[in-house]
PDB file of C-alpha atoms in Angstrom:
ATOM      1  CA  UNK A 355       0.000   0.000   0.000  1.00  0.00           C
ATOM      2  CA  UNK A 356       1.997   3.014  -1.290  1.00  0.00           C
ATOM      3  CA  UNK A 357       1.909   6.637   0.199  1.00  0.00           C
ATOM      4  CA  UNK A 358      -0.817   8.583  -2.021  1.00  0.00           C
ATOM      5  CA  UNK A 359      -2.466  11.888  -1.527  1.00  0.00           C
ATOM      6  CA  UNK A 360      -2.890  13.400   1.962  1.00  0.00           C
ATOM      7  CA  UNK A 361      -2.783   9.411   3.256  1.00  0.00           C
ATOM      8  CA  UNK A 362       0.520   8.697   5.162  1.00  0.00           C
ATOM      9  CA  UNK A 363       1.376   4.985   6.465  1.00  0.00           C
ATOM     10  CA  UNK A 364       1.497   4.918  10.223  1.00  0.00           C
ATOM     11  CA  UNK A 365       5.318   3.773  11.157  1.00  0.00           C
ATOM     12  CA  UNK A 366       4.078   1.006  13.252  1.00  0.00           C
ATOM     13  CA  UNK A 367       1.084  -1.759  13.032  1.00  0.00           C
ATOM     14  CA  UNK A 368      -2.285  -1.364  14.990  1.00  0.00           C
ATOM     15  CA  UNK A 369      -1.169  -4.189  17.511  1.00  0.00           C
ATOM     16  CA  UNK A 370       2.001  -2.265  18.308  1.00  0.00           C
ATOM     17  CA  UNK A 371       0.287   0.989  18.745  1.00  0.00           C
ATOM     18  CA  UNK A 372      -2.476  -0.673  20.834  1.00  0.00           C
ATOM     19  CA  UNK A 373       0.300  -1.866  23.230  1.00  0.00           C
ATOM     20  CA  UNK A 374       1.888   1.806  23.314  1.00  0.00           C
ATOM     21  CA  UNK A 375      -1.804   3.004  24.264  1.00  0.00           C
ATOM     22  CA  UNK A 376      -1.936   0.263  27.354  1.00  0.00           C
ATOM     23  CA  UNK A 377       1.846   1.059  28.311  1.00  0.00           C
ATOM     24  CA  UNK A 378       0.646   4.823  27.923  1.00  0.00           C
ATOM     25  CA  UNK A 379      -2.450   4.406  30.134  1.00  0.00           C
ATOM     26  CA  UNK A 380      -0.759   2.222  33.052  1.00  0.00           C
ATOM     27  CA  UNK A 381       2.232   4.340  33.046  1.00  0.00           C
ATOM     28  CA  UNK A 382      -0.080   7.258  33.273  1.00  0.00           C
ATOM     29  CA  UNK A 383      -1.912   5.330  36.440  1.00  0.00           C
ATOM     30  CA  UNK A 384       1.164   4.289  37.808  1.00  0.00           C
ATOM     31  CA  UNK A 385       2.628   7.779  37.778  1.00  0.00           C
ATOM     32  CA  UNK A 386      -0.765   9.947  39.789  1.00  0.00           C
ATOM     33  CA  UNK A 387       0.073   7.645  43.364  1.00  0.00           C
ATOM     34  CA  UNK A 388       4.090   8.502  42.667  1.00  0.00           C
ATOM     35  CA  UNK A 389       3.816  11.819  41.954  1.00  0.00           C
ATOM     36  CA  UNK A 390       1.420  11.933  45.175  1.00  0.00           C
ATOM     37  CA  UNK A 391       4.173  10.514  47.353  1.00  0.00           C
ATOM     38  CA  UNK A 392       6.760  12.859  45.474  1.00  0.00           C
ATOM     39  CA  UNK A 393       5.266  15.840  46.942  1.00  0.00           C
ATOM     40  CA  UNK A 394       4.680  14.535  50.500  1.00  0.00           C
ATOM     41  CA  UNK A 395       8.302  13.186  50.659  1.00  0.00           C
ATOM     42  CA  UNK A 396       9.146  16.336  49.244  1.00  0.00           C
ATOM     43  CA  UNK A 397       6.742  18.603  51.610  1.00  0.00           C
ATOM     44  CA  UNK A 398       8.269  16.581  54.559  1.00  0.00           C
ATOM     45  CA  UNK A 399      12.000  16.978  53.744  1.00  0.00           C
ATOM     46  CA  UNK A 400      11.016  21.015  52.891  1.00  0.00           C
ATOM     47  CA  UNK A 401      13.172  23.139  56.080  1.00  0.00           C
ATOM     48  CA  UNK A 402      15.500  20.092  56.803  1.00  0.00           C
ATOM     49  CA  UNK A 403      19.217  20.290  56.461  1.00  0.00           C
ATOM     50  CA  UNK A 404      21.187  18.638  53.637  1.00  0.00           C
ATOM     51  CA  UNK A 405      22.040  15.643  55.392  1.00  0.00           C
ATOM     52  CA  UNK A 406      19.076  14.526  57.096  1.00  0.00           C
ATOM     53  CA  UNK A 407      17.420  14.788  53.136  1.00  0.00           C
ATOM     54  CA  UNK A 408      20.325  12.684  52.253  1.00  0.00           C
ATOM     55  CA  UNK A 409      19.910  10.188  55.242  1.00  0.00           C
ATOM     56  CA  UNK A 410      15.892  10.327  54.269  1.00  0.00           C
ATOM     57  CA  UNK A 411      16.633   9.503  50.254  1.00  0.00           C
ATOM     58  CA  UNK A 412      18.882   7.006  50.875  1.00  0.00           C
ATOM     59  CA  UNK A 413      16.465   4.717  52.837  1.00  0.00           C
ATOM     60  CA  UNK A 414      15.839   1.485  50.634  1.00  0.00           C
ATOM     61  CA  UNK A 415      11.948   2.031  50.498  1.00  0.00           C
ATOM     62  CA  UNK A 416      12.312   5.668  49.543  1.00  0.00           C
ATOM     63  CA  UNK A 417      15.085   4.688  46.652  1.00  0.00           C
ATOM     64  CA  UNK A 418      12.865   1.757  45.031  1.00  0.00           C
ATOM     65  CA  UNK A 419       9.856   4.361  45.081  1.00  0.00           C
ATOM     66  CA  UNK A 420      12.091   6.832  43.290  1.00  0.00           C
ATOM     67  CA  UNK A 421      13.497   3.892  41.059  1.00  0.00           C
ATOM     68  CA  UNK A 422       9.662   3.467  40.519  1.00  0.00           C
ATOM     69  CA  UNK A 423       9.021   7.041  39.551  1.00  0.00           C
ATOM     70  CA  UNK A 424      12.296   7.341  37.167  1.00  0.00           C
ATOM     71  CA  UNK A 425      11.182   4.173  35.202  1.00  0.00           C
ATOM     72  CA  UNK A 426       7.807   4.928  34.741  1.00  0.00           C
ATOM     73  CA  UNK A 427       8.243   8.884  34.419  1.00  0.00           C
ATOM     74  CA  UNK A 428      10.711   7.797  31.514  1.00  0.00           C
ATOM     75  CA  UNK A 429       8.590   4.908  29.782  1.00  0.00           C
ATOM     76  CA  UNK A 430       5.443   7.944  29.804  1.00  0.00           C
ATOM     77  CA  UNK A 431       7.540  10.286  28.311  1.00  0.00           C
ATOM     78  CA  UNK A 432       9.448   8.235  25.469  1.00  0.00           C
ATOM     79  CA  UNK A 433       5.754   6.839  24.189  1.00  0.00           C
ATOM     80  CA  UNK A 434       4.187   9.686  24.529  1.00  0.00           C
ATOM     81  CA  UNK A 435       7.453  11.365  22.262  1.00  0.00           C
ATOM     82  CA  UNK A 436       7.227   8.285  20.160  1.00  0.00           C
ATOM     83  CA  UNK A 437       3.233   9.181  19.588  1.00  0.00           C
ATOM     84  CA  UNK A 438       3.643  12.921  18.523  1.00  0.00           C
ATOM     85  CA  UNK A 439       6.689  11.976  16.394  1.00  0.00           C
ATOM     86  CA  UNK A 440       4.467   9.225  14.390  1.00  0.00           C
ATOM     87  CA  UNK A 441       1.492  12.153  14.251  1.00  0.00           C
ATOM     88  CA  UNK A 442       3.581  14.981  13.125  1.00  0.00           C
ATOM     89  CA  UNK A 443       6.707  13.709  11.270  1.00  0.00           C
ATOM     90  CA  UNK A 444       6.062  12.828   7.494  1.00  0.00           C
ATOM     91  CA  UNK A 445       9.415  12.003   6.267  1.00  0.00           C
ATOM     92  CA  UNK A 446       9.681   8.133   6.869  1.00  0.00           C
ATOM     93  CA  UNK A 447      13.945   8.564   7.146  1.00  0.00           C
ATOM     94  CA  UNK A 448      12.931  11.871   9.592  1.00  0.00           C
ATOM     95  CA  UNK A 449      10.919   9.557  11.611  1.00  0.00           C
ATOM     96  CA  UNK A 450      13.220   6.866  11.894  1.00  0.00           C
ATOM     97  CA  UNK A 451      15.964   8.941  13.081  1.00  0.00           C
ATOM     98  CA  UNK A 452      13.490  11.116  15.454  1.00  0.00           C
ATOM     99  CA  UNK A 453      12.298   7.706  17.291  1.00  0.00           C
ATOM    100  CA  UNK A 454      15.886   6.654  17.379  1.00  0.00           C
ATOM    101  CA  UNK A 455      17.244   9.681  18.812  1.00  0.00           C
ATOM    102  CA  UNK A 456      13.817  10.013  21.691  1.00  0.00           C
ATOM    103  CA  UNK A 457      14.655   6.318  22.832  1.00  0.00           C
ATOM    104  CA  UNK A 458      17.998   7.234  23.397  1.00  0.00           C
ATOM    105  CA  UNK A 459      17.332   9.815  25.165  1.00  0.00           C
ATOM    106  CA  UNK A 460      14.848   8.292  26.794  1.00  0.00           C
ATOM    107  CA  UNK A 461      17.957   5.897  28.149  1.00  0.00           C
ATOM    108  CA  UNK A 462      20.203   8.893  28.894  1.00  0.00           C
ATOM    109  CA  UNK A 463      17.208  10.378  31.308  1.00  0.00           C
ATOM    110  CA  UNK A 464      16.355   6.951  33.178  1.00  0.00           C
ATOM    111  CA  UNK A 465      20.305   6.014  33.657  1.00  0.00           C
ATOM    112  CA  UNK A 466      21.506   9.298  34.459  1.00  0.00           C
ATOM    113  CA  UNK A 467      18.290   9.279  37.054  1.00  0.00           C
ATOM    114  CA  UNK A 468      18.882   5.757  38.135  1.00  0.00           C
ATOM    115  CA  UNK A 469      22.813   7.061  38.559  1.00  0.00           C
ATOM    116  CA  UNK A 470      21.281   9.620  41.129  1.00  0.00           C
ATOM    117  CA  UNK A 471      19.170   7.576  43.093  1.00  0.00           C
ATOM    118  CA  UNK A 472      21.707   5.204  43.510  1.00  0.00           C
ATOM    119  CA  UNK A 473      24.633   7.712  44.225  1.00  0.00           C
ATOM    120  CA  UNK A 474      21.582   8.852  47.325  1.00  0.00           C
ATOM    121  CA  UNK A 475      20.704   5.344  48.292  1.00  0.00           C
ATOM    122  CA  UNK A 476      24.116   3.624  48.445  1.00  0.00           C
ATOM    123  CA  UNK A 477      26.733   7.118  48.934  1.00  0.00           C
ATOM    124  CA  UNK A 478      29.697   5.903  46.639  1.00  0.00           C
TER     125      UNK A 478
END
């Protein structure tokens, strides 16, 4: 099925972006109780002095909630990239190298994140 008139192929097939829309929906679930937390760990660290923070972040249970809020915070963001890329980028090359270039930088964001948390959580 060739590219003719204002019709444009979609990059993916319907099963992949029906799997993108569930990943995009729990992601988006997953995220309201996280950010929720985010602010009350945040509200109860606000007036404390840098090393009682650090003490606070680098309890276990607060660095697998924040491992929790990286990985789905970055899996939200890359598909939801990934979805305005496919809607708004015609060149098939252009998209290629778009997606390419958002799921790497989707990687740079989590690890350098993940580097954080763990830097907190373990002090090396």
């Amino acid at each position: 099925m060739a590219a003719s008139g204002n019709f444009v192929r979609p990059s993916k097939p319907v099963k992949s972006a029906t799997r993108a829309f569930r990943r995009q929906r729990a992601t988006a679930l997953a995220l309201v109780p996280l950010a929720l937390i985010l602010v009350a760990v945040i509200v109860a660290l606000s007036g404390t002095d840098y090393e009682t923070a650090r003490h606070y972040l680098g309890n276990p249970l607060v660095a697998i909630f924040l491992v929790l809020l990286v990985g789905a915070g970055v899996v939200h963001m890359r598909i939801g990239m990934m979805e305005i890329i496919d809607d708004y980028v015609p060149n098939a090359f252009l998209r290629h190298l778009t997606l390419l270039a958002n799921y790497a930088f989707a990687i740079a964001v989590g690890l350098g994140c993940l580097y954080a948390v763990a830097k907190i959580a373990i002090g090396f």
